[in-house]
Each structure stands twice: as structure tokens, then as C-alpha cells.
CSV table of N, CA and C in Angstrom, one decimal:
chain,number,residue,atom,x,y,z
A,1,UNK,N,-8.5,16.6,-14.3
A,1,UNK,CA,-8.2,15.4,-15.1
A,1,UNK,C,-8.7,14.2,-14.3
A,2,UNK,N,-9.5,13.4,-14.8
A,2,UNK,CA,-9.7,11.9,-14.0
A,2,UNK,C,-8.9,10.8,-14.2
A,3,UNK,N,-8.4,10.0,-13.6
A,3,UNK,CA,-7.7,9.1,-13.0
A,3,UNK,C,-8.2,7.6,-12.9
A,4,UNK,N,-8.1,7.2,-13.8
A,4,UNK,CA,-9.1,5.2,-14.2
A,4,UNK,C,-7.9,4.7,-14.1
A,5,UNK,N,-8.4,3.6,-13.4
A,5,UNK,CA,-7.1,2.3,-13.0
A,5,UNK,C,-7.7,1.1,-13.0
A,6,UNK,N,-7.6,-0.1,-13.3
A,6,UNK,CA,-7.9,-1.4,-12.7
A,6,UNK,C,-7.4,-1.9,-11.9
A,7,UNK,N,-7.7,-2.0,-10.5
A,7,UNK,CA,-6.7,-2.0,-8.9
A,7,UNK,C,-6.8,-3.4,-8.7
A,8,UNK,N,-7.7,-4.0,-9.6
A,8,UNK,CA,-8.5,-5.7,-9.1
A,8,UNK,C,-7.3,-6.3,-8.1
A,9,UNK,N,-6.5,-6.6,-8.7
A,9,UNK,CA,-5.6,-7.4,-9.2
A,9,UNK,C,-5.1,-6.9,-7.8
A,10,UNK,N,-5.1,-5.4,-7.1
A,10,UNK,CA,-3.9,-5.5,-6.1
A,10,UNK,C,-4.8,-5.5,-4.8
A,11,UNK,N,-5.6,-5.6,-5.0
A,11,UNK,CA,-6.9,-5.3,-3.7
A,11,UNK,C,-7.9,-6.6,-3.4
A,12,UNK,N,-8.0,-6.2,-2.1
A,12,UNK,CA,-8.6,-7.4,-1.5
A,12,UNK,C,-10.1,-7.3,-2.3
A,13,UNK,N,-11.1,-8.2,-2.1
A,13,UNK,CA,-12.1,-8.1,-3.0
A,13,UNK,C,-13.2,-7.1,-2.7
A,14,UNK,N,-13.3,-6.9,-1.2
A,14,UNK,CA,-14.3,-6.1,-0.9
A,14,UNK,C,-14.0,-4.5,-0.8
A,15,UNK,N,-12.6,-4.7,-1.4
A,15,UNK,CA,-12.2,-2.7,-1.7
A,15,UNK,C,-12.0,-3.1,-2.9
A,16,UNK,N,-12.1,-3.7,-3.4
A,16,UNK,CA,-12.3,-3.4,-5.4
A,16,UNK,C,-13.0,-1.9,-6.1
A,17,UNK,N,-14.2,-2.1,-5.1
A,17,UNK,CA,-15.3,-0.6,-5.6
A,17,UNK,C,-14.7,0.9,-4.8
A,18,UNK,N,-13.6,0.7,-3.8
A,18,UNK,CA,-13.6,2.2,-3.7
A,18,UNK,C,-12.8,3.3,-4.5
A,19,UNK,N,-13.4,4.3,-4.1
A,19,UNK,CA,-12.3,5.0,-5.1
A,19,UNK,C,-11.4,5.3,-4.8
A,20,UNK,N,-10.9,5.7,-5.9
A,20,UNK,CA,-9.0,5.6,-6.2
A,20,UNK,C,-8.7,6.8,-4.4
A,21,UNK,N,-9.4,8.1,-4.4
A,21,UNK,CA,-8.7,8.9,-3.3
A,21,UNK,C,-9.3,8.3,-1.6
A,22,UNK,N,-9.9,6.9,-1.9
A,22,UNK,CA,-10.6,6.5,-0.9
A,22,UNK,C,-9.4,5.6,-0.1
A,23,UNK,N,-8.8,4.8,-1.6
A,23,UNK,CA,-7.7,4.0,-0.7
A,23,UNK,C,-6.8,4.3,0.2
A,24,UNK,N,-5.8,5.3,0.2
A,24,UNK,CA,-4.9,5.8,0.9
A,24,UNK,C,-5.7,5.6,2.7
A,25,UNK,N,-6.8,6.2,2.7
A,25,UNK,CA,-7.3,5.6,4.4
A,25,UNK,C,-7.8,4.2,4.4
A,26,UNK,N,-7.9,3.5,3.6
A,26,UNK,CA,-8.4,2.3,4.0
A,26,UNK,C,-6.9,1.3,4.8
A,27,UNK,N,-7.3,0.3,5.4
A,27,UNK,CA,-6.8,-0.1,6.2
A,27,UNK,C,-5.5,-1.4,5.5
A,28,UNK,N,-4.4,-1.2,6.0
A,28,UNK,CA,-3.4,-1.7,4.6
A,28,UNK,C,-3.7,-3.2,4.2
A,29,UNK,N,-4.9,-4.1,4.8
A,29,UNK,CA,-5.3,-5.3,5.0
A,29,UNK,C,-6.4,-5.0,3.6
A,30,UNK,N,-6.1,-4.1,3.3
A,30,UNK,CA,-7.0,-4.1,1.7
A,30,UNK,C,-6.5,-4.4,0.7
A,31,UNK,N,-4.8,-4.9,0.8
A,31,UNK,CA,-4.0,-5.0,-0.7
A,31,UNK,C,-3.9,-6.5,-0.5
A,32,UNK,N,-4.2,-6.7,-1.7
A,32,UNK,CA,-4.7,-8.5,-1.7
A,32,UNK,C,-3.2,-8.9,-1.2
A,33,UNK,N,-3.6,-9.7,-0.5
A,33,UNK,CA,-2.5,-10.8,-0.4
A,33,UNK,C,-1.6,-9.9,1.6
A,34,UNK,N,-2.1,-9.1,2.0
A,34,UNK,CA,-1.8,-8.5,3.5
A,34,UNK,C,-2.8,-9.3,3.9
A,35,UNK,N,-2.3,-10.2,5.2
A,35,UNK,CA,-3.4,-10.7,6.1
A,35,UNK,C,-3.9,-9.6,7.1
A,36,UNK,N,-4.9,-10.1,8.0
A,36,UNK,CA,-5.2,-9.1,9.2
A,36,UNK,C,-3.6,-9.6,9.7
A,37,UNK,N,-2.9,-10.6,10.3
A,37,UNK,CA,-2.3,-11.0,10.6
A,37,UNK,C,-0.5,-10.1,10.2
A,38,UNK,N,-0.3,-10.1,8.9
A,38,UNK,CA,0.7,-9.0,8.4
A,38,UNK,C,0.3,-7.7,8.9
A,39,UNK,N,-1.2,-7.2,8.6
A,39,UNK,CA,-1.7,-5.9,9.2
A,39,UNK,C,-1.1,-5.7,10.3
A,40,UNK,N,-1.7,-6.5,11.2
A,40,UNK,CA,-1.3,-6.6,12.8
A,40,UNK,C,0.5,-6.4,13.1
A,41,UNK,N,1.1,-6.9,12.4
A,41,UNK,CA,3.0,-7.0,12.5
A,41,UNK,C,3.3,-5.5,12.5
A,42,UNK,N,2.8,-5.0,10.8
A,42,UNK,CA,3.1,-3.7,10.7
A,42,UNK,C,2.5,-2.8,11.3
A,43,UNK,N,1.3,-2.7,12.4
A,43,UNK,CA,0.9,-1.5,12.8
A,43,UNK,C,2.1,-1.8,14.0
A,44,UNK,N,2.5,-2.9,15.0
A,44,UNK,CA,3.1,-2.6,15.4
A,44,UNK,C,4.7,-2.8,15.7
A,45,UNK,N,5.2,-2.7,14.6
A,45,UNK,CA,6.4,-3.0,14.3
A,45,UNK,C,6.8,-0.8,13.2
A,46,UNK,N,5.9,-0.9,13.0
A,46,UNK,CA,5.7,0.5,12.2
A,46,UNK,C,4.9,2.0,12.3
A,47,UNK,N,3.6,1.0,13.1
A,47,UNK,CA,2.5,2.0,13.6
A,47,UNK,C,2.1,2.2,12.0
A,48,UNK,N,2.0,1.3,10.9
A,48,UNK,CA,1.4,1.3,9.6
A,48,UNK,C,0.0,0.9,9.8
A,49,UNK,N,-1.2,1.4,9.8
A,49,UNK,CA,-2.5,0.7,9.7
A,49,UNK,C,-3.4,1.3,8.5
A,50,UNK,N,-2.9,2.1,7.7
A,50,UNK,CA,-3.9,2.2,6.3
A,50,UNK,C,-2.9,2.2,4.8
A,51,UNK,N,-3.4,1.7,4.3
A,51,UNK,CA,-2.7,2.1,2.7
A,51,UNK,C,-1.5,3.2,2.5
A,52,UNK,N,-1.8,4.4,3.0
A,52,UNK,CA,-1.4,6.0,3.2
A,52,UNK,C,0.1,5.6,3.8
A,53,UNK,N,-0.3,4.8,5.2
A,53,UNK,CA,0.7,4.9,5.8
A,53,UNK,C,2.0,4.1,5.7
A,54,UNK,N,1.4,3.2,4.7
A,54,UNK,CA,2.2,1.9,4.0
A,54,UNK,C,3.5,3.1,2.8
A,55,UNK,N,2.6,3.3,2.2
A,55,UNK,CA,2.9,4.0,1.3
A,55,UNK,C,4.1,5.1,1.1
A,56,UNK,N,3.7,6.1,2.4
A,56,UNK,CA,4.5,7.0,3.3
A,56,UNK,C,5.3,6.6,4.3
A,57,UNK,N,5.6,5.6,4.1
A,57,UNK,CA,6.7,4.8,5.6
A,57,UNK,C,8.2,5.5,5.2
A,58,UNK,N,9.0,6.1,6.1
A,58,UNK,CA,10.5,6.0,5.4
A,58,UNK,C,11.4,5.8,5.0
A,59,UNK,N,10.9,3.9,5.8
A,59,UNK,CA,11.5,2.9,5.4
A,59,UNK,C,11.3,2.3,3.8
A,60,UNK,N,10.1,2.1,4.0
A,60,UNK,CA,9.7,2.0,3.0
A,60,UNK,C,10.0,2.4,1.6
A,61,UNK,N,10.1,4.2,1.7
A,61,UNK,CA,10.5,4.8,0.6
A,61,UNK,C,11.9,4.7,0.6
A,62,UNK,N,12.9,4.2,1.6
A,62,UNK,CA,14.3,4.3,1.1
A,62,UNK,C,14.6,3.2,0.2
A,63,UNK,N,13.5,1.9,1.1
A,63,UNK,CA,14.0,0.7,0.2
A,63,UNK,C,13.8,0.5,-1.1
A,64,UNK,N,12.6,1.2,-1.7
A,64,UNK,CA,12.7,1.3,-3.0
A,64,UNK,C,13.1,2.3,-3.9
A,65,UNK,N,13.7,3.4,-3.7
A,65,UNK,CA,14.4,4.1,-3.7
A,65,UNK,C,15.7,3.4,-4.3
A,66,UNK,N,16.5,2.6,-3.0
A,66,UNK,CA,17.6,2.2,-3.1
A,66,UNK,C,17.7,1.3,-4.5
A,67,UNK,N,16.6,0.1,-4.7
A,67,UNK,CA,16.3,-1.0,-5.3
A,67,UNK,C,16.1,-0.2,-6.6
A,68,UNK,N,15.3,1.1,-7.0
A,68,UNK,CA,15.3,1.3,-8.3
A,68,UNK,C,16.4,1.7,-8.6
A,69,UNK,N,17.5,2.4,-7.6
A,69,UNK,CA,18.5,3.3,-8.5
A,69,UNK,C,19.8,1.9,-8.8
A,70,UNK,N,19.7,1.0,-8.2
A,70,UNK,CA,20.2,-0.3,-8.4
A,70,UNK,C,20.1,-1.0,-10.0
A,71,UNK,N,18.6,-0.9,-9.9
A,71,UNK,CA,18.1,-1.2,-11.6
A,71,UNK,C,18.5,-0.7,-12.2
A,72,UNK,N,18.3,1.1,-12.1
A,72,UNK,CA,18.5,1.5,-12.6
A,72,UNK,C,20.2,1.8,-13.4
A,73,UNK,N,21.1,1.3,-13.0
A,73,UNK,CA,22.3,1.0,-12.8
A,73,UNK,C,22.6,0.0,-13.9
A,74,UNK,N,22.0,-0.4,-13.7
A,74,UNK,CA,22.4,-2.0,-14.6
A,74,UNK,C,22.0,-1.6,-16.1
């Protein structure tokens, strides 16, 4: 099955063209609006430096986790 998305919107401009199983290693300073500067916080406040790792953080996944079953509540 293929997999079409329009990512524009969440990606910096010069990863617009990769593909969808390319982002997960690209570097988490590819989602529009992460500076090198944020990049830099989270690799070492987290050891996050790609997309993948943002994604897969534990933190990460609890917080939203927690926040949907909240929504989902209401």
C-alpha cells in the first residue's frame, strides 16, 4: 500500500522532498519551526537528534498519551 501525505506545512523547507520513510533519520531540526538552537537543547537534555528519536522519546509518548486520554475524557 503507498502512503501520500502533504508534510509542507510541518517541515522545514529543504526536507519538503524527502520521503515519507526518509524522515524518521533526518535530523529533528527538519520540523518547521525546531531551531538548530531547540535541536541543540534536545539532543542534550534527551540525546533526541533525528525525527525517530523525537518521536520515540518516553517522555514524549507519556505526555501525549496522558493529554489524549484527558480529551478524551471530556
Amino acid at each position: 500500500m503507498t502512503i501520500t501525505a502533504n508534510l509542507d506545512k510541518l517541515l522545514d523547507k529543504a526536507f519538503e522532498q524527502y520521503a515519507l520513510d526518509q524522515l524518521p533519520t533526518a535530523p529533528v531540526s527538519a520540523l518547521a519551526g525546531v531551531s538548530d538552537a531547540d535541536a541543540e537543547a534536545l539532543a542534550k537534555a534527551f540525546n533526541i537528534k533525528t525525527i525517530g528519536d523525537l518521536g520515540r522519546n518516553k517522555y514524549l509518548r507519556a505526555a501525549v498519551a496522558i493529554v489524549n486520554l484527558v480529551d478524551a475524557s471530556k
